[in-house]
mmCIF file with all atom_site columns, C-alpha atoms in Angstrom:
data_model
loop_
_atom_site.group_PDB
_atom_site.id
_atom_site.type_symbol
_atom_site.label_atom_id
_atom_site.label_alt_id
_atom_site.label_comp_id
_atom_site.label_asym_id
_atom_site.label_entity_id
_atom_site.label_seq_id
_atom_site.pdbx_PDB_ins_code
_atom_site.Cartn_x
_atom_site.Cartn_y
_atom_site.Cartn_z
_atom_site.occupancy
_atom_site.B_iso_or_equiv
_atom_site.pdbx_formal_charge
_atom_site.auth_seq_id
_atom_site.auth_comp_id
_atom_site.auth_asym_id
_atom_site.auth_atom_id
_atom_site.pdbx_PDB_model_num
ATOM 1   C CA . UNK A 1 1   ? 13.816  -12.680 9.830   1.00 42.00 ? 14  UNK A CA 1
ATOM 2   C CA . UNK A 1 2   ? 12.378  -11.326 6.826   1.00 45.00 ? 15  UNK A CA 1
ATOM 3   C CA . UNK A 1 3   ? 9.232   -13.347 7.221   1.00 44.00 ? 16  UNK A CA 1
ATOM 4   C CA . UNK A 1 4   ? 8.806   -11.983 10.846  1.00 37.00 ? 17  UNK A CA 1
ATOM 5   C CA . UNK A 1 5   ? 9.582   -8.586  9.229   1.00 42.00 ? 18  UNK A CA 1
ATOM 6   C CA . UNK A 1 6   ? 6.645   -8.964  6.712   1.00 42.00 ? 19  UNK A CA 1
ATOM 7   C CA . UNK A 1 7   ? 4.218   -10.382 9.161   1.00 42.00 ? 20  UNK A CA 1
ATOM 8   C CA . UNK A 1 8   ? 4.694   -7.244  11.400  1.00 39.00 ? 21  UNK A CA 1
ATOM 9   C CA . UNK A 1 9   ? 4.441   -4.965  8.070   1.00 41.00 ? 22  UNK A CA 1
ATOM 10  C CA . UNK A 1 10  ? 1.164   -7.018  7.575   1.00 44.00 ? 23  UNK A CA 1
ATOM 11  C CA . UNK A 1 11  ? -0.168  -6.333  10.996  1.00 37.00 ? 24  UNK A CA 1
ATOM 12  C CA . UNK A 1 12  ? 0.379   -2.761  10.555  1.00 38.00 ? 25  UNK A CA 1
ATOM 13  C CA . UNK A 1 13  ? -1.304  -2.688  7.191   1.00 43.00 ? 26  UNK A CA 1
ATOM 14  C CA . UNK A 1 14  ? -4.649  -4.257  8.813   1.00 42.00 ? 27  UNK A CA 1
ATOM 15  C CA . UNK A 1 15  ? -4.272  -1.558  11.617  1.00 40.00 ? 28  UNK A CA 1
ATOM 16  C CA . UNK A 1 16  ? -4.029  1.072   9.009   1.00 41.00 ? 29  UNK A CA 1
ATOM 17  C CA . UNK A 1 17  ? -6.979  -0.076  6.968   1.00 42.00 ? 30  UNK A CA 1
ATOM 18  C CA . UNK A 1 18  ? -9.294  -0.907  9.805   1.00 40.00 ? 31  UNK A CA 1
ATOM 19  C CA . UNK A 1 19  ? -8.745  1.589   12.497  1.00 37.00 ? 32  UNK A CA 1
ATOM 20  C CA . UNK A 1 20  ? -7.801  4.773   10.544  1.00 41.00 ? 33  UNK A CA 1
ATOM 21  C CA . UNK A 1 21  ? -10.296 6.801   8.192   1.00 41.00 ? 34  UNK A CA 1
ATOM 22  C CA . UNK A 1 22  ? -7.781  9.835   7.240   1.00 41.00 ? 35  UNK A CA 1
ATOM 23  C CA . UNK A 1 23  ? -9.686  12.412  4.984   1.00 41.00 ? 36  UNK A CA 1
ATOM 24  C CA . UNK A 1 24  ? -7.435  15.414  5.695   1.00 41.00 ? 37  UNK A CA 1
ATOM 25  C CA . UNK A 1 25  ? -5.516  18.026  3.514   1.00 39.00 ? 38  UNK A CA 1
ATOM 26  C CA . UNK A 1 26  ? -2.519  16.936  1.600   1.00 38.00 ? 39  UNK A CA 1
ATOM 27  C CA . UNK A 1 27  ? 0.856   18.111  1.500   1.00 39.00 ? 40  UNK A CA 1
ATOM 28  C CA . UNK A 1 28  ? -0.119  21.084  -0.602  1.00 42.00 ? 41  UNK A CA 1
ATOM 29  C CA . UNK A 1 29  ? -2.776  22.125  2.299   1.00 40.00 ? 42  UNK A CA 1
ATOM 30  C CA . UNK A 1 30  ? -5.387  21.193  0.044   1.00 38.00 ? 43  UNK A CA 1
ATOM 31  C CA . UNK A 1 31  ? -7.884  18.268  -0.926  1.00 43.00 ? 44  UNK A CA 1
ATOM 32  C CA . UNK A 1 32  ? -7.705  14.915  0.906   1.00 78.00 ? 45  UNK A CA 1
ATOM 33  C CA . UNK A 1 33  ? -5.452  11.921  1.532   1.00 94.00 ? 46  UNK A CA 1
ATOM 34  C CA . UNK A 1 34  ? -5.324  10.122  -1.815  1.00 96.00 ? 47  UNK A CA 1
ATOM 35  C CA . UNK A 1 35  ? -4.646  6.687   -2.795  1.00 98.00 ? 48  UNK A CA 1
ATOM 36  C CA . UNK A 1 36  ? -5.405  5.975   -6.661  1.00 98.00 ? 49  UNK A CA 1
ATOM 37  C CA . UNK A 1 37  ? -4.500  3.190   -9.132  1.00 98.00 ? 50  UNK A CA 1
ATOM 38  C CA . UNK A 1 38  ? -5.564  1.304   -12.083 1.00 98.00 ? 51  UNK A CA 1
ATOM 39  C CA . UNK A 1 39  ? -6.360  -2.369  -11.093 1.00 97.00 ? 52  UNK A CA 1
ATOM 40  C CA . UNK A 1 40  ? -7.114  -4.602  -14.049 1.00 97.00 ? 53  UNK A CA 1
ATOM 41  C CA . UNK A 1 41  ? -7.902  -1.326  -16.262 1.00 96.00 ? 54  UNK A CA 1
ATOM 42  C CA . UNK A 1 42  ? -10.426 -0.275  -13.896 1.00 96.00 ? 55  UNK A CA 1
ATOM 43  C CA . UNK A 1 43  ? -10.242 2.784   -11.816 1.00 97.00 ? 56  UNK A CA 1
ATOM 44  C CA . UNK A 1 44  ? -9.419  2.466   -7.891  1.00 97.00 ? 57  UNK A CA 1
ATOM 45  C CA . UNK A 1 45  ? -9.914  5.290   -5.615  1.00 96.00 ? 58  UNK A CA 1
ATOM 46  C CA . UNK A 1 46  ? -9.445  5.113   -1.582  1.00 96.00 ? 59  UNK A CA 1
ATOM 47  C CA . UNK A 1 47  ? -12.722 6.853   -0.968  1.00 94.00 ? 60  UNK A CA 1
ATOM 48  C CA . UNK A 1 48  ? -13.563 5.058   2.149   1.00 94.00 ? 61  UNK A CA 1
ATOM 49  C CA . UNK A 1 49  ? -10.187 5.310   4.280   1.00 95.00 ? 62  UNK A CA 1
ATOM 50  C CA . UNK A 1 50  ? -6.477  6.034   3.568   1.00 96.00 ? 63  UNK A CA 1
ATOM 51  C CA . UNK A 1 51  ? -3.918  6.054   6.106   1.00 96.00 ? 64  UNK A CA 1
ATOM 52  C CA . UNK A 1 52  ? 0.058   5.491   6.651   1.00 97.00 ? 65  UNK A CA 1
ATOM 53  C CA . UNK A 1 53  ? 1.705   4.547   9.582   1.00 96.00 ? 66  UNK A CA 1
ATOM 54  C CA . UNK A 1 54  ? 5.773   4.633   10.121  1.00 95.00 ? 67  UNK A CA 1
ATOM 55  C CA . UNK A 1 55  ? 7.735   2.871   12.871  1.00 94.00 ? 68  UNK A CA 1
ATOM 56  C CA . UNK A 1 56  ? 11.109  3.400   12.823  1.00 91.00 ? 69  UNK A CA 1
ATOM 57  C CA . UNK A 1 57  ? 12.050  1.592   9.551   1.00 95.00 ? 70  UNK A CA 1
ATOM 58  C CA . UNK A 1 58  ? 9.027   0.091   8.613   1.00 96.00 ? 71  UNK A CA 1
ATOM 59  C CA . UNK A 1 59  ? 6.160   1.923   6.744   1.00 97.00 ? 72  UNK A CA 1
ATOM 60  C CA . UNK A 1 60  ? 2.821   0.906   6.015   1.00 97.00 ? 73  UNK A CA 1
ATOM 61  C CA . UNK A 1 61  ? 0.393   2.766   3.627   1.00 98.00 ? 74  UNK A CA 1
ATOM 62  C CA . UNK A 1 62  ? -3.301  1.530   3.147   1.00 97.00 ? 75  UNK A CA 1
ATOM 63  C CA . UNK A 1 63  ? -6.183  3.002   0.964   1.00 97.00 ? 76  UNK A CA 1
ATOM 64  C CA . UNK A 1 64  ? -9.790  1.353   0.924   1.00 97.00 ? 77  UNK A CA 1
ATOM 65  C CA . UNK A 1 65  ? -12.390 1.958   -1.543  1.00 95.00 ? 78  UNK A CA 1
ATOM 66  C CA . UNK A 1 66  ? -16.081 0.768   -2.200  1.00 91.00 ? 79  UNK A CA 1
ATOM 67  C CA . UNK A 1 67  ? -14.685 -2.475  -4.220  1.00 89.00 ? 80  UNK A CA 1
ATOM 68  C CA . UNK A 1 68  ? -11.150 -2.966  -2.769  1.00 96.00 ? 81  UNK A CA 1
ATOM 69  C CA . UNK A 1 69  ? -8.289  -2.243  -0.771  1.00 98.00 ? 82  UNK A CA 1
ATOM 70  C CA . UNK A 1 70  ? -4.379  -1.533  -1.904  1.00 98.00 ? 83  UNK A CA 1
ATOM 71  C CA . UNK A 1 71  ? -1.777  -2.082  1.031   1.00 98.00 ? 84  UNK A CA 1
ATOM 72  C CA . UNK A 1 72  ? 1.714   -0.950  0.736   1.00 98.00 ? 85  UNK A CA 1
ATOM 73  C CA . UNK A 1 73  ? 4.361   -2.128  3.103   1.00 97.00 ? 86  UNK A CA 1
ATOM 74  C CA . UNK A 1 74  ? 8.126   -1.386  3.462   1.00 97.00 ? 87  UNK A CA 1
ATOM 75  C CA . UNK A 1 75  ? 10.720  -2.766  5.708   1.00 95.00 ? 88  UNK A CA 1
ATOM 76  C CA . UNK A 1 76  ? 14.259  -1.206  5.843   1.00 94.00 ? 89  UNK A CA 1
ATOM 77  C CA . UNK A 1 77  ? 12.805  2.320   4.921   1.00 96.00 ? 90  UNK A CA 1
ATOM 78  C CA . UNK A 1 78  ? 15.700  4.911   4.878   1.00 95.00 ? 91  UNK A CA 1
ATOM 79  C CA . UNK A 1 79  ? 13.561  7.647   2.945   1.00 95.00 ? 92  UNK A CA 1
ATOM 80  C CA . UNK A 1 80  ? 12.617  8.668   -0.226  1.00 97.00 ? 93  UNK A CA 1
ATOM 81  C CA . UNK A 1 81  ? 13.889  5.875   -2.774  1.00 97.00 ? 94  UNK A CA 1
ATOM 82  C CA . UNK A 1 82  ? 12.402  3.177   -4.790  1.00 97.00 ? 95  UNK A CA 1
ATOM 83  C CA . UNK A 1 83  ? 11.799  -0.011  -3.011  1.00 97.00 ? 96  UNK A CA 1
ATOM 84  C CA . UNK A 1 84  ? 11.127  -3.273  -5.053  1.00 97.00 ? 97  UNK A CA 1
ATOM 85  C CA . UNK A 1 85  ? 8.926   -6.179  -4.144  1.00 96.00 ? 98  UNK A CA 1
ATOM 86  C CA . UNK A 1 86  ? 11.966  -8.592  -4.915  1.00 88.00 ? 99  UNK A CA 1
ATOM 87  C CA . UNK A 1 87  ? 13.838  -6.726  -1.610  1.00 90.00 ? 100 UNK A CA 1
ATOM 88  C CA . UNK A 1 88  ? 12.029  -4.568  1.022   1.00 93.00 ? 101 UNK A CA 1
ATOM 89  C CA . UNK A 1 89  ? 8.331   -4.065  -0.235  1.00 96.00 ? 102 UNK A CA 1
ATOM 90  C CA . UNK A 1 90  ? 5.242   -6.029  -0.197  1.00 97.00 ? 103 UNK A CA 1
ATOM 91  C CA . UNK A 1 91  ? 1.957   -5.021  -1.725  1.00 98.00 ? 104 UNK A CA 1
ATOM 92  C CA . UNK A 1 92  ? -1.305  -6.582  -1.709  1.00 98.00 ? 105 UNK A CA 1
ATOM 93  C CA . UNK A 1 93  ? -4.866  -5.880  -3.298  1.00 98.00 ? 106 UNK A CA 1
ATOM 94  C CA . UNK A 1 94  ? -7.991  -7.285  -1.850  1.00 97.00 ? 107 UNK A CA 1
ATOM 95  C CA . UNK A 1 95  ? -11.649 -7.019  -2.717  1.00 95.00 ? 108 UNK A CA 1
ATOM 96  C CA . UNK A 1 96  ? -13.826 -5.406  0.038   1.00 92.00 ? 109 UNK A CA 1
ATOM 97  C CA . UNK A 1 97  ? -17.129 -7.204  -1.428  1.00 90.00 ? 110 UNK A CA 1
ATOM 98  C CA . UNK A 1 98  ? -18.189 -10.902 -0.967  1.00 91.00 ? 111 UNK A CA 1
ATOM 99  C CA . UNK A 1 99  ? -16.413 -13.117 -1.904  1.00 90.00 ? 112 UNK A CA 1
ATOM 100 C CA . UNK A 1 100 ? -13.380 -11.616 -0.178  1.00 92.00 ? 113 UNK A CA 1
ATOM 101 C CA . UNK A 1 101 ? -10.093 -12.411 -2.088  1.00 95.00 ? 114 UNK A CA 1
ATOM 102 C CA . UNK A 1 102 ? -6.639  -11.477 -1.741  1.00 97.00 ? 115 UNK A CA 1
ATOM 103 C CA . UNK A 1 103 ? -3.476  -10.996 -4.062  1.00 97.00 ? 116 UNK A CA 1
ATOM 104 C CA . UNK A 1 104 ? -0.012  -10.464 -3.040  1.00 97.00 ? 117 UNK A CA 1
ATOM 105 C CA . UNK A 1 105 ? 3.028   -9.158  -4.281  1.00 97.00 ? 118 UNK A CA 1
ATOM 106 C CA . UNK A 1 106 ? 6.004   -10.166 -2.083  1.00 95.00 ? 119 UNK A CA 1
ATOM 107 C CA . UNK A 1 107 ? 9.450   -11.421 -2.018  1.00 92.00 ? 120 UNK A CA 1
ATOM 108 C CA . UNK A 1 108 ? 8.410   -14.824 -2.890  1.00 92.00 ? 121 UNK A CA 1
ATOM 109 C CA . UNK A 1 109 ? 5.825   -14.245 -5.635  1.00 93.00 ? 122 UNK A CA 1
ATOM 110 C CA . UNK A 1 110 ? 4.842   -11.416 -7.966  1.00 95.00 ? 123 UNK A CA 1
ATOM 111 C CA . UNK A 1 111 ? 6.550   -8.316  -8.833  1.00 97.00 ? 124 UNK A CA 1
ATOM 112 C CA . UNK A 1 112 ? 6.659   -4.650  -8.787  1.00 98.00 ? 125 UNK A CA 1
ATOM 113 C CA . UNK A 1 113 ? 7.881   -1.537  -6.802  1.00 97.00 ? 126 UNK A CA 1
ATOM 114 C CA . UNK A 1 114 ? 7.063   1.839   -4.775  1.00 98.00 ? 127 UNK A CA 1
ATOM 115 C CA . UNK A 1 115 ? 8.796   4.929   -5.184  1.00 98.00 ? 128 UNK A CA 1
ATOM 116 C CA . UNK A 1 116 ? 8.561   7.391   -2.321  1.00 98.00 ? 129 UNK A CA 1
ATOM 117 C CA . UNK A 1 117 ? 9.083   10.802  -3.579  1.00 98.00 ? 130 UNK A CA 1
ATOM 118 C CA . UNK A 1 118 ? 8.519   12.837  -0.664  1.00 97.00 ? 131 UNK A CA 1
ATOM 119 C CA . UNK A 1 119 ? 8.611   12.113  3.124   1.00 96.00 ? 132 UNK A CA 1
ATOM 120 C CA . UNK A 1 120 ? 8.281   15.220  5.580   1.00 94.00 ? 133 UNK A CA 1
ATOM 121 C CA . UNK A 1 121 ? 7.477   13.225  8.419   1.00 89.00 ? 134 UNK A CA 1
ATOM 122 C CA . UNK A 1 122 ? 3.955   14.701  8.195   1.00 94.00 ? 135 UNK A CA 1
ATOM 123 C CA . UNK A 1 123 ? 2.973   13.367  4.813   1.00 95.00 ? 136 UNK A CA 1
ATOM 124 C CA . UNK A 1 124 ? 4.336   10.801  2.577   1.00 96.00 ? 137 UNK A CA 1
ATOM 125 C CA . UNK A 1 125 ? 3.975   10.685  -1.429  1.00 97.00 ? 138 UNK A CA 1
ATOM 126 C CA . UNK A 1 126 ? 4.812   8.296   -4.038  1.00 98.00 ? 139 UNK A CA 1
ATOM 127 C CA . UNK A 1 127 ? 3.947   6.072   -6.984  1.00 98.00 ? 140 UNK A CA 1
ATOM 128 C CA . UNK A 1 128 ? 3.670   2.202   -7.573  1.00 98.00 ? 141 UNK A CA 1
ATOM 129 C CA . UNK A 1 129 ? 2.597   -0.801  -9.472  1.00 98.00 ? 142 UNK A CA 1
ATOM 130 C CA . UNK A 1 130 ? 2.849   -4.066  -9.156  1.00 98.00 ? 143 UNK A CA 1
ATOM 131 C CA . UNK A 1 131 ? 1.439   -7.536  -9.947  1.00 98.00 ? 144 UNK A CA 1
ATOM 132 C CA . UNK A 1 132 ? -0.137  -9.568  -7.636  1.00 97.00 ? 145 UNK A CA 1
ATOM 133 C CA . UNK A 1 133 ? -1.044  -13.429 -7.271  1.00 97.00 ? 146 UNK A CA 1
ATOM 134 C CA . UNK A 1 134 ? -3.458  -15.233 -5.128  1.00 94.00 ? 147 UNK A CA 1
ATOM 135 C CA . UNK A 1 135 ? -2.301  -17.490 -2.335  1.00 88.00 ? 148 UNK A CA 1
ATOM 136 C CA . UNK A 1 136 ? -2.042  -20.396 -4.690  1.00 83.00 ? 149 UNK A CA 1
ATOM 137 C CA . UNK A 1 137 ? -0.872  -18.675 -7.583  1.00 85.00 ? 150 UNK A CA 1
ATOM 138 C CA . UNK A 1 138 ? -3.897  -19.486 -9.727  1.00 91.00 ? 151 UNK A CA 1
ATOM 139 C CA . UNK A 1 139 ? -4.944  -15.813 -10.336 1.00 95.00 ? 152 UNK A CA 1
ATOM 140 C CA . UNK A 1 140 ? -3.129  -12.484 -10.396 1.00 96.00 ? 153 UNK A CA 1
ATOM 141 C CA . UNK A 1 141 ? -4.017  -8.882  -10.313 1.00 97.00 ? 154 UNK A CA 1
ATOM 142 C CA . UNK A 1 142 ? -2.191  -6.147  -12.336 1.00 98.00 ? 155 UNK A CA 1
ATOM 143 C CA . UNK A 1 143 ? -2.010  -2.637  -10.552 1.00 98.00 ? 156 UNK A CA 1
ATOM 144 C CA . UNK A 1 144 ? -0.682  0.222   -12.377 1.00 98.00 ? 157 UNK A CA 1
ATOM 145 C CA . UNK A 1 145 ? -0.759  4.100   -12.312 1.00 98.00 ? 158 UNK A CA 1
ATOM 146 C CA . UNK A 1 146 ? -0.658  3.973   -8.622  1.00 98.00 ? 159 UNK A CA 1
ATOM 147 C CA . UNK A 1 147 ? -0.166  7.289   -6.828  1.00 98.00 ? 160 UNK A CA 1
ATOM 148 C CA . UNK A 1 148 ? -0.885  8.403   -2.974  1.00 98.00 ? 161 UNK A CA 1
ATOM 149 C CA . UNK A 1 149 ? -0.290  11.253  -0.897  1.00 97.00 ? 162 UNK A CA 1
ATOM 150 C CA . UNK A 1 150 ? -1.349  10.385  2.895   1.00 97.00 ? 163 UNK A CA 1
ATOM 151 C CA . UNK A 1 151 ? -0.644  11.625  6.059   1.00 95.00 ? 164 UNK A CA 1
ATOM 152 C CA . UNK A 1 152 ? 1.764   9.889   8.423   1.00 95.00 ? 165 UNK A CA 1
ATOM 153 C CA . UNK A 1 153 ? 0.099   8.662   11.831  1.00 88.00 ? 166 UNK A CA 1
#
């Protein structure tokens, strides 16, 4: 059942990343939707697209920049709290330049957490960090200092 839910979250993440380009104002009413982090010591900014989808107890947040994409999915979402990769969260980092590569932190491999600090049903805000691994586990990516403030679709 957990594998099925994570499959649904993955589908939501892909939909969020490829079909949404939200750049509207944040919860403070100024600026734009944001998702930023540090990936392997290099600044990441979702300059191309940022989105969040919420469907019952599942939420997906995605940010795409010129050189990568970060996806965060939570199953069993109950509101502002900390969600661990070992329990209810899945997080991925993928390159958006050739060759396309992806690293995932999920209940099987990887570590990390996402903390939702605000959810007013219009915007979701929080922080995250994770260590993700390639599908064979041969390589990893560390994502730190993650922050987001995104309009919920």
